[in-house]
Amino acid sequence: KYQLPPITPTPEESTEMAKIMNDVNTLVDEMTLKIVLGTEPVDSFEKYVEKMKSVKIDRAIEIEKAALDRYNKR
């Protein structure tokens, strides 16, 4: 019900998106493991969000939004 349509970024956006998402996925995997194992407290979520922003998650969202906007203009 809430899936994105089949959107496609430009080749340049795709390259940038791949690099950003690689960093994001690595961070998510590391933080999930730390939280589950208890080496990182759950209440450090704000710090986790800041780390996400430092790996340019906002830019990844912009790229997805631009691709969606192009899709919607079809």
Coordinates of C-alpha atoms in Angstrom, one line a residue:
K1 CA 0.0 0.0 0.0
Y2 CA 2.8 2.4 0.8
Q3 CA 5.5 1.4 -1.7
L4 CA 7.3 3.8 -3.9
P5 CA 6.6 3.4 -7.6
P6 CA 9.4 2.2 -9.9
I7 CA 11.4 5.4 -9.9
T8 CA 14.8 5.7 -11.5
P9 CA 17.5 8.2 -10.6
T10 CA 19.8 9.7 -13.2
P11 CA 23.1 7.9 -13.7
E12 CA 24.9 10.6 -11.6
E13 CA 22.3 10.4 -8.9
S14 CA 22.5 6.7 -8.9
T15 CA 26.2 6.7 -8.3
E16 CA 25.9 9.3 -5.5
M17 CA 23.0 7.3 -4.0
A18 CA 24.9 4.1 -4.0
K19 CA 27.8 5.6 -2.1
I20 CA 25.5 7.3 0.4
M21 CA 23.4 4.2 1.0
N22 CA 26.4 2.0 1.4
D23 CA 27.5 4.3 4.3
V24 CA 24.0 4.4 5.7
N25 CA 23.5 0.6 5.6
T26 CA 26.9 0.1 7.3
L27 CA 25.9 2.5 10.0
V28 CA 22.5 0.9 10.5
D29 CA 24.1 -2.6 10.7
E30 CA 26.7 -1.4 13.2
M31 CA 24.3 0.5 15.4
T32 CA 21.6 -2.2 15.4
L33 CA 24.2 -4.7 16.5
K34 CA 25.5 -2.4 19.2
I35 CA 22.0 -1.7 20.5
V36 CA 21.0 -5.3 20.5
L37 CA 24.2 -6.4 22.3
G38 CA 23.8 -3.6 24.8
T39 CA 27.1 -1.8 24.0
E40 CA 25.2 1.3 22.9
P41 CA 22.3 2.5 25.1
V42 CA 18.9 2.8 23.4
D43 CA 18.6 6.4 24.6
S44 CA 21.4 7.5 22.4
F45 CA 19.0 7.7 19.5
E46 CA 19.7 11.4 18.9
K47 CA 23.4 10.7 18.4
Y48 CA 22.4 7.9 16.0
V49 CA 20.3 10.4 14.0
E50 CA 23.2 12.9 13.9
K51 CA 25.4 10.2 12.5
M52 CA 22.9 9.4 9.8
K53 CA 22.9 13.1 8.9
S54 CA 26.7 13.1 8.7
V55 CA 26.6 10.3 6.1
K56 CA 24.3 12.5 4.0
I57 CA 21.0 10.7 4.5
D58 CA 19.3 14.0 3.7
R59 CA 20.9 14.1 0.3
A60 CA 19.7 10.5 -0.4
I61 CA 16.2 11.6 0.5
E62 CA 16.5 14.6 -2.0
I63 CA 17.6 12.2 -4.7
E64 CA 14.7 9.9 -4.1
K65 CA 12.3 12.9 -4.1
A66 CA 13.7 14.2 -7.3
A67 CA 13.3 10.8 -9.0
L68 CA 9.7 10.6 -7.7
D69 CA 8.9 14.1 -8.9
R70 CA 10.2 13.1 -12.4
Y71 CA 8.1 9.9 -12.2
N72 CA 5.0 11.9 -11.3
K73 CA 5.5 14.3 -14.2
R74 CA 5.2 11.4 -16.7

